[in-house]
């Protein structure tokens, strides 16, 4: 019953916009429960000891926090672990030639966060494809669903990932948590 309800919630929470580049946003409220995932005989996906947020990813976090400041909101904390997960998702979309919140490799954004040990009470994800991170950010801000995630006062942390296709365009993943 719970899985059916979660799928129903996911379908009706999804917002897609193709103006100024393809983009999709999803916001999901979830009370943390205890789940165990068996992935390659372990309960959590293995992660590198540290992840260095790239210059483009730092720029994108700067754009997000500038929008929040303009709207009287607190800046989000740049979370390196969440950024690494967002980067893996962006690379996964590029490698497996899809554009969706549900990864054939990692599942939903919330499943992916849990698989990598992220603890949250509320989480959301924006994804976009565009010529560069600035244009992706502008497209996200011009979309009500994406804008709502970026300007959601409940979020405390952000992680962003950027991957480049063979034409130099970017795939952007923004993950938000509280």
mmCIF file with all atom_site columns, N, CA and C in Angstrom, residues 116-178:
data_model
loop_
_atom_site.group_PDB
_atom_site.id
_atom_site.type_symbol
_atom_site.label_atom_id
_atom_site.label_alt_id
_atom_site.label_comp_id
_atom_site.label_asym_id
_atom_site.label_entity_id
_atom_site.label_seq_id
_atom_site.pdbx_PDB_ins_code
_atom_site.Cartn_x
_atom_site.Cartn_y
_atom_site.Cartn_z
_atom_site.occupancy
_atom_site.B_iso_or_equiv
_atom_site.pdbx_formal_charge
_atom_site.auth_seq_id
_atom_site.auth_comp_id
_atom_site.auth_asym_id
_atom_site.auth_atom_id
_atom_site.pdbx_PDB_model_num
ATOM 1   N N  . UNK A 1 116 ? 22.951 6.385  -0.407  1.00 0.00 ? 116 UNK A N  1
ATOM 2   C CA . UNK A 1 116 ? 24.254 6.980  -0.128  1.00 0.00 ? 116 UNK A CA 1
ATOM 3   C C  . UNK A 1 116 ? 24.346 7.545  1.286   1.00 0.00 ? 116 UNK A C  1
ATOM 4   N N  . UNK A 1 117 ? 23.361 7.233  2.134   1.00 0.00 ? 117 UNK A N  1
ATOM 5   C CA . UNK A 1 117 ? 23.440 7.600  3.537   1.00 0.00 ? 117 UNK A CA 1
ATOM 6   C C  . UNK A 1 117 ? 23.015 9.015  3.878   1.00 0.00 ? 117 UNK A C  1
ATOM 7   N N  . UNK A 1 118 ? 22.297 9.687  2.989   1.00 0.00 ? 118 UNK A N  1
ATOM 8   C CA . UNK A 1 118 ? 21.799 11.029 3.286   1.00 0.00 ? 118 UNK A CA 1
ATOM 9   C C  . UNK A 1 118 ? 20.550 10.894 4.160   1.00 0.00 ? 118 UNK A C  1
ATOM 10  N N  . UNK A 1 119 ? 20.539 11.582 5.281   1.00 0.00 ? 119 UNK A N  1
ATOM 11  C CA . UNK A 1 119 ? 19.391 11.592 6.177   1.00 0.00 ? 119 UNK A CA 1
ATOM 12  C C  . UNK A 1 119 ? 18.673 12.914 5.984   1.00 0.00 ? 119 UNK A C  1
ATOM 13  N N  . UNK A 1 120 ? 17.373 12.858 5.770   1.00 0.00 ? 120 UNK A N  1
ATOM 14  C CA . UNK A 1 120 ? 16.609 14.072 5.518   1.00 0.00 ? 120 UNK A CA 1
ATOM 15  C C  . UNK A 1 120 ? 15.189 13.905 6.024   1.00 0.00 ? 120 UNK A C  1
ATOM 16  N N  . UNK A 1 121 ? 14.527 15.029 6.247   1.00 0.00 ? 121 UNK A N  1
ATOM 17  C CA . UNK A 1 121 ? 13.103 15.044 6.574   1.00 0.00 ? 121 UNK A CA 1
ATOM 18  C C  . UNK A 1 121 ? 12.283 15.479 5.376   1.00 0.00 ? 121 UNK A C  1
ATOM 19  N N  . UNK A 1 122 ? 12.921 16.191 4.461   1.00 0.00 ? 122 UNK A N  1
ATOM 20  C CA . UNK A 1 122 ? 12.259 16.709 3.269   1.00 0.00 ? 122 UNK A CA 1
ATOM 21  C C  . UNK A 1 122 ? 13.326 16.797 2.184   1.00 0.00 ? 122 UNK A C  1
ATOM 22  N N  . UNK A 1 123 ? 12.963 16.446 0.962   1.00 0.00 ? 123 UNK A N  1
ATOM 23  C CA . UNK A 1 123 ? 13.941 16.477 -0.125  1.00 0.00 ? 123 UNK A CA 1
ATOM 24  C C  . UNK A 1 123 ? 13.259 16.843 -1.433  1.00 0.00 ? 123 UNK A C  1
ATOM 25  N N  . UNK A 1 124 ? 14.005 17.478 -2.320  1.00 0.00 ? 124 UNK A N  1
ATOM 26  C CA . UNK A 1 124 ? 13.513 17.827 -3.642  1.00 0.00 ? 124 UNK A CA 1
ATOM 27  C C  . UNK A 1 124 ? 14.645 17.766 -4.652  1.00 0.00 ? 124 UNK A C  1
ATOM 28  N N  . UNK A 1 125 ? 14.284 17.715 -5.916  1.00 0.00 ? 125 UNK A N  1
ATOM 29  C CA . UNK A 1 125 ? 15.280 17.647 -6.983  1.00 0.00 ? 125 UNK A CA 1
ATOM 30  C C  . UNK A 1 125 ? 14.817 18.463 -8.180  1.00 0.00 ? 125 UNK A C  1
ATOM 31  N N  . UNK A 1 126 ? 15.731 19.227 -8.767  1.00 0.00 ? 126 UNK A N  1
ATOM 32  C CA . UNK A 1 126 ? 15.536 19.869 -10.065 1.00 0.00 ? 126 UNK A CA 1
ATOM 33  C C  . UNK A 1 126 ? 16.542 19.261 -11.023 1.00 0.00 ? 126 UNK A C  1
ATOM 34  N N  . UNK A 1 127 ? 16.125 19.031 -12.258 1.00 0.00 ? 127 UNK A N  1
ATOM 35  C CA . UNK A 1 127 ? 17.053 18.612 -13.304 1.00 0.00 ? 127 UNK A CA 1
ATOM 36  C C  . UNK A 1 127 ? 16.839 19.496 -14.525 1.00 0.00 ? 127 UNK A C  1
ATOM 37  N N  . UNK A 1 128 ? 17.922 19.758 -15.251 1.00 0.00 ? 128 UNK A N  1
ATOM 38  C CA . UNK A 1 128 ? 17.826 20.611 -16.433 1.00 0.00 ? 128 UNK A CA 1
ATOM 39  C C  . UNK A 1 128 ? 18.908 20.242 -17.440 1.00 0.00 ? 128 UNK A C  1
ATOM 40  N N  . UNK A 1 129 ? 18.624 20.529 -18.703 1.00 0.00 ? 129 UNK A N  1
ATOM 41  C CA . UNK A 1 129 ? 19.609 20.441 -19.796 1.00 0.00 ? 129 UNK A CA 1
ATOM 42  C C  . UNK A 1 129 ? 19.624 21.813 -20.450 1.00 0.00 ? 129 UNK A C  1
ATOM 43  N N  . UNK A 1 130 ? 20.825 22.336 -20.700 1.00 0.00 ? 130 UNK A N  1
ATOM 44  C CA . UNK A 1 130 ? 20.918 23.629 -21.355 1.00 0.00 ? 130 UNK A CA 1
ATOM 45  C C  . UNK A 1 130 ? 22.340 23.838 -21.864 1.00 0.00 ? 130 UNK A C  1
ATOM 46  N N  . UNK A 1 131 ? 22.588 25.007 -22.453 1.00 0.00 ? 131 UNK A N  1
ATOM 47  C CA . UNK A 1 131 ? 23.897 25.308 -23.037 1.00 0.00 ? 131 UNK A CA 1
ATOM 48  C C  . UNK A 1 131 ? 24.977 25.502 -21.976 1.00 0.00 ? 131 UNK A C  1
ATOM 49  N N  . UNK A 1 132 ? 24.617 26.067 -20.817 1.00 0.00 ? 132 UNK A N  1
ATOM 50  C CA . UNK A 1 132 ? 25.574 26.282 -19.731 1.00 0.00 ? 132 UNK A CA 1
ATOM 51  C C  . UNK A 1 132 ? 24.815 26.384 -18.409 1.00 0.00 ? 132 UNK A C  1
ATOM 52  N N  . UNK A 1 133 ? 25.541 26.460 -17.294 1.00 0.00 ? 133 UNK A N  1
ATOM 53  C CA . UNK A 1 133 ? 24.879 26.454 -15.992 1.00 0.00 ? 133 UNK A CA 1
ATOM 54  C C  . UNK A 1 133 ? 24.052 27.713 -15.763 1.00 0.00 ? 133 UNK A C  1
ATOM 55  N N  . UNK A 1 134 ? 24.496 28.857 -16.284 1.00 0.00 ? 134 UNK A N  1
ATOM 56  C CA . UNK A 1 134 ? 23.718 30.082 -16.099 1.00 0.00 ? 134 UNK A CA 1
ATOM 57  C C  . UNK A 1 134 ? 22.378 29.976 -16.827 1.00 0.00 ? 134 UNK A C  1
ATOM 58  N N  . UNK A 1 135 ? 22.397 29.521 -18.073 1.00 0.00 ? 135 UNK A N  1
ATOM 59  C CA . UNK A 1 135 ? 21.140 29.378 -18.824 1.00 0.00 ? 135 UNK A CA 1
ATOM 60  C C  . UNK A 1 135 ? 20.234 28.316 -18.184 1.00 0.00 ? 135 UNK A C  1
ATOM 61  N N  . UNK A 1 136 ? 20.831 27.264 -17.656 1.00 0.00 ? 136 UNK A N  1
ATOM 62  C CA . UNK A 1 136 ? 20.033 26.245 -16.955 1.00 0.00 ? 136 UNK A CA 1
ATOM 63  C C  . UNK A 1 136 ? 19.375 26.872 -15.721 1.00 0.00 ? 136 UNK A C  1
ATOM 64  N N  . UNK A 1 137 ? 20.133 27.692 -14.991 1.00 0.00 ? 137 UNK A N  1
ATOM 65  C CA . UNK A 1 137 ? 19.583 28.347 -13.807 1.00 0.00 ? 137 UNK A CA 1
ATOM 66  C C  . UNK A 1 137 ? 18.428 29.281 -14.179 1.00 0.00 ? 137 UNK A C  1
ATOM 67  N N  . UNK A 1 138 ? 18.599 30.071 -15.227 1.00 0.00 ? 138 UNK A N  1
ATOM 68  C CA . UNK A 1 138 ? 17.543 30.991 -15.664 1.00 0.00 ? 138 UNK A CA 1
ATOM 69  C C  . UNK A 1 138 ? 16.293 30.202 -16.060 1.00 0.00 ? 138 UNK A C  1
ATOM 70  N N  . UNK A 1 139 ? 16.471 29.104 -16.786 1.00 0.00 ? 139 UNK A N  1
ATOM 71  C CA . UNK A 1 139 ? 15.325 28.276 -17.187 1.00 0.00 ? 139 UNK A CA 1
ATOM 72  C C  . UNK A 1 139 ? 14.614 27.710 -15.949 1.00 0.00 ? 139 UNK A C  1
ATOM 73  N N  . UNK A 1 140 ? 15.378 27.268 -14.959 1.00 0.00 ? 140 UNK A N  1
ATOM 74  C CA . UNK A 1 140 ? 14.774 26.736 -13.737 1.00 0.00 ? 140 UNK A CA 1
ATOM 75  C C  . UNK A 1 140 ? 14.010 27.828 -12.987 1.00 0.00 ? 140 UNK A C  1
ATOM 76  N N  . UNK A 1 141 ? 14.568 29.019 -12.922 1.00 0.00 ? 141 UNK A N  1
ATOM 77  C CA . UNK A 1 141 ? 13.899 30.114 -12.208 1.00 0.00 ? 141 UNK A CA 1
ATOM 78  C C  . UNK A 1 141 ? 12.646 30.585 -12.945 1.00 0.00 ? 141 UNK A C  1
ATOM 79  N N  . UNK A 1 142 ? 12.575 30.384 -14.245 1.00 0.00 ? 142 UNK A N  1
ATOM 80  C CA . UNK A 1 142 ? 11.396 30.775 -15.025 1.00 0.00 ? 142 UNK A CA 1
ATOM 81  C C  . UNK A 1 142 ? 10.300 29.721 -15.005 1.00 0.00 ? 142 UNK A C  1
ATOM 82  N N  . UNK A 1 143 ? 10.524 28.641 -14.317 1.00 0.00 ? 143 UNK A N  1
ATOM 83  C CA . UNK A 1 143 ? 9.553  27.554 -14.205 1.00 0.00 ? 143 UNK A CA 1
ATOM 84  C C  . UNK A 1 143 ? 9.014  27.524 -12.774 1.00 0.00 ? 143 UNK A C  1
ATOM 85  N N  . UNK A 1 144 ? 7.704  27.646 -12.594 1.00 0.00 ? 144 UNK A N  1
ATOM 86  C CA . UNK A 1 144 ? 7.149  27.710 -11.230 1.00 0.00 ? 144 UNK A CA 1
ATOM 87  C C  . UNK A 1 144 ? 7.543  26.539 -10.325 1.00 0.00 ? 144 UNK A C  1
ATOM 88  N N  . UNK A 1 145 ? 7.549  25.332 -10.839 1.00 0.00 ? 145 UNK A N  1
ATOM 89  C CA . UNK A 1 145 ? 7.903  24.173 -10.011 1.00 0.00 ? 145 UNK A CA 1
ATOM 90  C C  . UNK A 1 145 ? 9.347  24.188 -9.560  1.00 0.00 ? 145 UNK A C  1
ATOM 91  N N  . UNK A 1 146 ? 10.240 24.557 -10.478 1.00 0.00 ? 146 UNK A N  1
ATOM 92  C CA . UNK A 1 146 ? 11.665 24.619 -10.136 1.00 0.00 ? 146 UNK A CA 1
ATOM 93  C C  . UNK A 1 146 ? 11.942 25.769 -9.183  1.00 0.00 ? 146 UNK A C  1
ATOM 94  N N  . UNK A 1 147 ? 11.348 26.896 -9.498  1.00 0.00 ? 147 UNK A N  1
ATOM 95  C CA . UNK A 1 147 ? 11.505 28.086 -8.648  1.00 0.00 ? 147 UNK A CA 1
ATOM 96  C C  . UNK A 1 147 ? 11.060 27.775 -7.216  1.00 0.00 ? 147 UNK A C  1
ATOM 97  N N  . UNK A 1 148 ? 9.957  27.045 -7.089  1.00 0.00 ? 148 UNK A N  1
ATOM 98  C CA . UNK A 1 148 ? 9.455  26.680 -5.764  1.00 0.00 ? 148 UNK A CA 1
ATOM 99  C C  . UNK A 1 148 ? 10.483 25.856 -4.986  1.00 0.00 ? 148 UNK A C  1
ATOM 100 N N  . UNK A 1 149 ? 11.173 24.951 -5.642  1.00 0.00 ? 149 UNK A N  1
ATOM 101 C CA . UNK A 1 149 ? 12.226 24.183 -4.964  1.00 0.00 ? 149 UNK A CA 1
ATOM 102 C C  . UNK A 1 149 ? 13.375 25.090 -4.542  1.00 0.00 ? 149 UNK A C  1
ATOM 103 N N  . UNK A 1 150 ? 13.844 25.944 -5.447  1.00 0.00 ? 150 UNK A N  1
ATOM 104 C CA . UNK A 1 150 ? 14.974 26.831 -5.165  1.00 0.00 ? 150 UNK A CA 1
ATOM 105 C C  . UNK A 1 150 ? 14.646 27.789 -4.023  1.00 0.00 ? 150 UNK A C  1
ATOM 106 N N  . UNK A 1 151 ? 13.410 28.283 -3.985  1.00 0.00 ? 151 UNK A N  1
ATOM 107 C CA . UNK A 1 151 ? 13.018 29.278 -2.981  1.00 0.00 ? 151 UNK A CA 1
ATOM 108 C C  . UNK A 1 151 ? 12.244 28.680 -1.804  1.00 0.00 ? 151 UNK A C  1
ATOM 109 N N  . UNK A 1 152 ? 12.297 27.394 -1.630  1.00 0.00 ? 152 UNK A N  1
ATOM 110 C CA . UNK A 1 152 ? 11.596 26.761 -0.519  1.00 0.00 ? 152 UNK A CA 1
ATOM 111 C C  . UNK A 1 152 ? 12.349 27.052 0.781   1.00 0.00 ? 152 UNK A C  1
ATOM 112 N N  . UNK A 1 153 ? 11.699 27.762 1.683   1.00 0.00 ? 153 UNK A N  1
ATOM 113 C CA . UNK A 1 153 ? 12.329 28.174 2.938   1.00 0.00 ? 153 UNK A CA 1
ATOM 114 C C  . UNK A 1 153 ? 12.617 27.007 3.871   1.00 0.00 ? 153 UNK A C  1
ATOM 115 N N  . UNK A 1 154 ? 12.032 25.857 3.638   1.00 0.00 ? 154 UNK A N  1
ATOM 116 C CA . UNK A 1 154 ? 12.247 24.701 4.508   1.00 0.00 ? 154 UNK A CA 1
ATOM 117 C C  . UNK A 1 154 ? 13.583 24.009 4.258   1.00 0.00 ? 154 UNK A C  1
ATOM 118 N N  . UNK A 1 155 ? 14.136 24.151 3.067   1.00 0.00 ? 155 UNK A N  1
ATOM 119 C CA . UNK A 1 155 ? 15.405 23.479 2.766   1.00 0.00 ? 155 UNK A CA 1
ATOM 120 C C  . UNK A 1 155 ? 16.566 24.163 3.474   1.00 0.00 ? 155 UNK A C  1
ATOM 121 N N  . UNK A 1 156 ? 17.554 23.361 3.877   1.00 0.00 ? 156 UNK A N  1
ATOM 122 C CA . UNK A 1 156 ? 18.740 23.878 4.551   1.00 0.00 ? 156 UNK A CA 1
ATOM 123 C C  . UNK A 1 156 ? 20.022 23.624 3.765   1.00 0.00 ? 156 UNK A C  1
ATOM 124 N N  . UNK A 1 157 ? 20.042 22.549 2.967   1.00 0.00 ? 157 UNK A N  1
ATOM 125 C CA . UNK A 1 157 ? 21.247 22.135 2.241   1.00 0.00 ? 157 UNK A CA 1
ATOM 126 C C  . UNK A 1 157 ? 20.942 21.966 0.764   1.00 0.00 ? 157 UNK A C  1
ATOM 127 N N  . UNK A 1 158 ? 21.981 22.166 -0.045  1.00 0.00 ? 158 UNK A N  1
ATOM 128 C CA . UNK A 1 158 ? 21.868 21.942 -1.478  1.00 0.00 ? 158 UNK A CA 1
ATOM 129 C C  . UNK A 1 158 ? 23.108 21.184 -1.956  1.00 0.00 ? 158 UNK A C  1
ATOM 130 N N  . UNK A 1 159 ? 22.888 20.333 -2.931  1.00 0.00 ? 159 UNK A N  1
ATOM 131 C CA . UNK A 1 159 ? 23.977 19.674 -3.630  1.00 0.00 ? 159 UNK A CA 1
ATOM 132 C C  . UNK A 1 159 ? 23.686 19.790 -5.110  1.00 0.00 ? 159 UNK A C  1
ATOM 133 N N  . UNK A 1 160 ? 24.679 20.153 -5.888  1.00 0.00 ? 160 UNK A N  1
ATOM 134 C CA . UNK A 1 160 ? 24.473 20.274 -7.327  1.00 0.00 ? 160 UNK A CA 1
ATOM 135 C C  . UNK A 1 160 ? 25.519 19.457 -8.076  1.00 0.00 ? 160 UNK A C  1
ATOM 136 N N  . UNK A 1 161 ? 25.097 18.939 -9.216  1.00 0.00 ? 161 UNK A N  1
ATOM 137 C CA . UNK A 1 161 ? 25.996 18.194 -10.081 1.00 0.00 ? 161 UNK A CA 1
ATOM 138 C C  . UNK A 1 161 ? 25.848 18.683 -11.503 1.00 0.00 ? 161 UNK A C  1
ATOM 139 N N  . UNK A 1 162 ? 26.970 18.748 -12.209 1.00 0.00 ? 162 UNK A N  1
ATOM 140 C CA . UNK A 1 162 ? 26.980 19.197 -13.599 1.00 0.00 ? 162 UNK A CA 1
ATOM 141 C C  . UNK A 1 162 ? 27.768 18.185 -14.423 1.00 0.00 ? 162 UNK A C  1
ATOM 142 N N  . UNK A 1 163 ? 27.182 17.767 -15.530 1.00 0.00 ? 163 UNK A N  1
ATOM 143 C CA . UNK A 1 163 ? 27.870 16.889 -16.490 1.00 0.00 ? 163 UNK A CA 1
ATOM 144 C C  . UNK A 1 163 ? 27.754 17.524 -17.865 1.00 0.00 ? 163 UNK A C  1
ATOM 145 N N  . UNK A 1 164 ? 28.739 17.275 -18.722 1.00 0.00 ? 164 UNK A N  1
ATOM 146 C CA . UNK A 1 164 ? 28.766 17.854 -20.068 1.00 0.00 ? 164 UNK A CA 1
ATOM 147 C C  . UNK A 1 164 ? 28.578 16.772 -21.124 1.00 0.00 ? 164 UNK A C  1
ATOM 148 N N  . UNK A 1 165 ? 27.672 17.029 -22.073 1.00 0.00 ? 165 UNK A N  1
ATOM 149 C CA . UNK A 1 165 ? 27.513 16.089 -23.178 1.00 0.00 ? 165 UNK A CA 1
ATOM 150 C C  . UNK A 1 165 ? 28.580 16.351 -24.231 1.00 0.00 ? 165 UNK A C  1
ATOM 151 N N  . UNK A 1 166 ? 28.585 15.548 -25.278 1.00 0.00 ? 166 UNK A N  1
ATOM 152 C CA . UNK A 1 166 ? 29.638 15.663 -26.299 1.00 0.00 ? 166 UNK A CA 1
ATOM 153 C C  . UNK A 1 166 ? 29.557 16.956 -27.102 1.00 0.00 ? 166 UNK A C  1
ATOM 154 N N  . UNK A 1 167 ? 28.454 17.702 -26.977 1.00 0.00 ? 167 UNK A N  1
ATOM 155 C CA . UNK A 1 167 ? 28.299 18.970 -27.686 1.00 0.00 ? 167 UNK A CA 1
ATOM 156 C C  . UNK A 1 167 ? 28.637 20.166 -26.801 1.00 0.00 ? 167 UNK A C  1
ATOM 157 N N  . UNK A 1 168 ? 29.007 19.904 -25.539 1.00 0.00 ? 168 UNK A N  1
ATOM 158 C CA . UNK A 1 168 ? 29.343 20.977 -24.610 1.00 0.00 ? 168 UNK A CA 1
ATOM 159 C C  . UNK A 1 168 ? 28.176 21.485 -23.788 1.00 0.00 ? 168 UNK A C  1
ATOM 160 N N  . UNK A 1 169 ? 26.974 20.938 -24.021 1.00 0.00 ? 169 UNK A N  1
ATOM 161 C CA . UNK A 1 169 ? 25.815 21.327 -23.214 1.00 0.00 ? 169 UNK A CA 1
ATOM 162 C C  . UNK A 1 169 ? 25.922 20.701 -21.827 1.00 0.00 ? 169 UNK A C  1
ATOM 163 N N  . UNK A 1 170 ? 25.158 21.254 -20.882 1.00 0.00 ? 170 UNK A N  1
ATOM 164 C CA . UNK A 1 170 ? 25.221 20.744 -19.519 1.00 0.00 ? 170 UNK A CA 1
ATOM 165 C C  . UNK A 1 170 ? 23.942 20.012 -19.134 1.00 0.00 ? 170 UNK A C  1
ATOM 166 N N  . UNK A 1 171 ? 24.116 19.027 -18.293 1.00 0.00 ? 171 UNK A N  1
ATOM 167 C CA . UNK A 1 171 ? 23.020 18.396 -17.571 1.00 0.00 ? 171 UNK A CA 1
ATOM 168 C C  . UNK A 1 171 ? 23.249 18.794 -16.117 1.00 0.00 ? 171 UNK A C  1
ATOM 169 N N  . UNK A 1 172 ? 22.231 19.412 -15.530 1.00 0.00 ? 172 UNK A N  1
ATOM 170 C CA . UNK A 1 172 ? 22.316 19.933 -14.176 1.00 0.00 ? 172 UNK A CA 1
ATOM 171 C C  . UNK A 1 172 ? 21.362 19.157 -13.273 1.00 0.00 ? 172 UNK A C  1
ATOM 172 N N  . UNK A 1 173 ? 21.848 18.786 -12.106 1.00 0.00 ? 173 UNK A N  1
ATOM 173 C CA . UNK A 1 173 ? 21.013 18.174 -11.075 1.00 0.00 ? 173 UNK A CA 1
ATOM 174 C C  . UNK A 1 173 ? 21.194 18.997 -9.807  1.00 0.00 ? 173 UNK A C  1
ATOM 175 N N  . UNK A 1 174 ? 20.075 19.475 -9.258  1.00 0.00 ? 174 UNK A N  1
ATOM 176 C CA . UNK A 1 174 ? 20.063 20.185 -7.983  1.00 0.00 ? 174 UNK A CA 1
ATOM 177 C C  . UNK A 1 174 ? 19.283 19.345 -6.993  1.00 0.00 ? 174 UNK A C  1
ATOM 178 N N  . UNK A 1 175 ? 19.887 19.023 -5.859  1.00 0.00 ? 175 UNK A N  1
ATOM 179 C CA . UNK A 1 175 ? 19.211 18.267 -4.810  1.00 0.00 ? 175 UNK A CA 1
ATOM 180 C C  . UNK A 1 175 ? 19.133 19.125 -3.558  1.00 0.00 ? 175 UNK A C  1
ATOM 181 N N  . UNK A 1 176 ? 17.948 19.163 -2.974  1.00 0.00 ? 176 UNK A N  1
ATOM 182 C CA . UNK A 1 176 ? 17.694 19.981 -1.790  1.00 0.00 ? 176 UNK A CA 1
ATOM 183 C C  . UNK A 1 176 ? 17.237 19.086 -0.642  1.00 0.00 ? 176 UNK A C  1
ATOM 184 N N  . UNK A 1 177 ? 17.705 19.384 0.565   1.00 0.00 ? 177 UNK A N  1
ATOM 185 C CA . UNK A 1 177 ? 17.243 18.623 1.728   1.00 0.00 ? 177 UNK A CA 1
ATOM 186 C C  . UNK A 1 177 ? 17.045 19.527 2.938   1.00 0.00 ? 177 UNK A C  1
ATOM 187 N N  . UNK A 1 178 ? 16.283 19.000 3.850   1.00 0.00 ? 178 UNK A N  1
ATOM 188 C CA . UNK A 1 178 ? 16.174 19.574 5.190   1.00 0.00 ? 178 UNK A CA 1
ATOM 189 C C  . UNK A 1 178 ? 16.332 18.410 6.143   1.00 0.00 ? 178 UNK A C  1
#
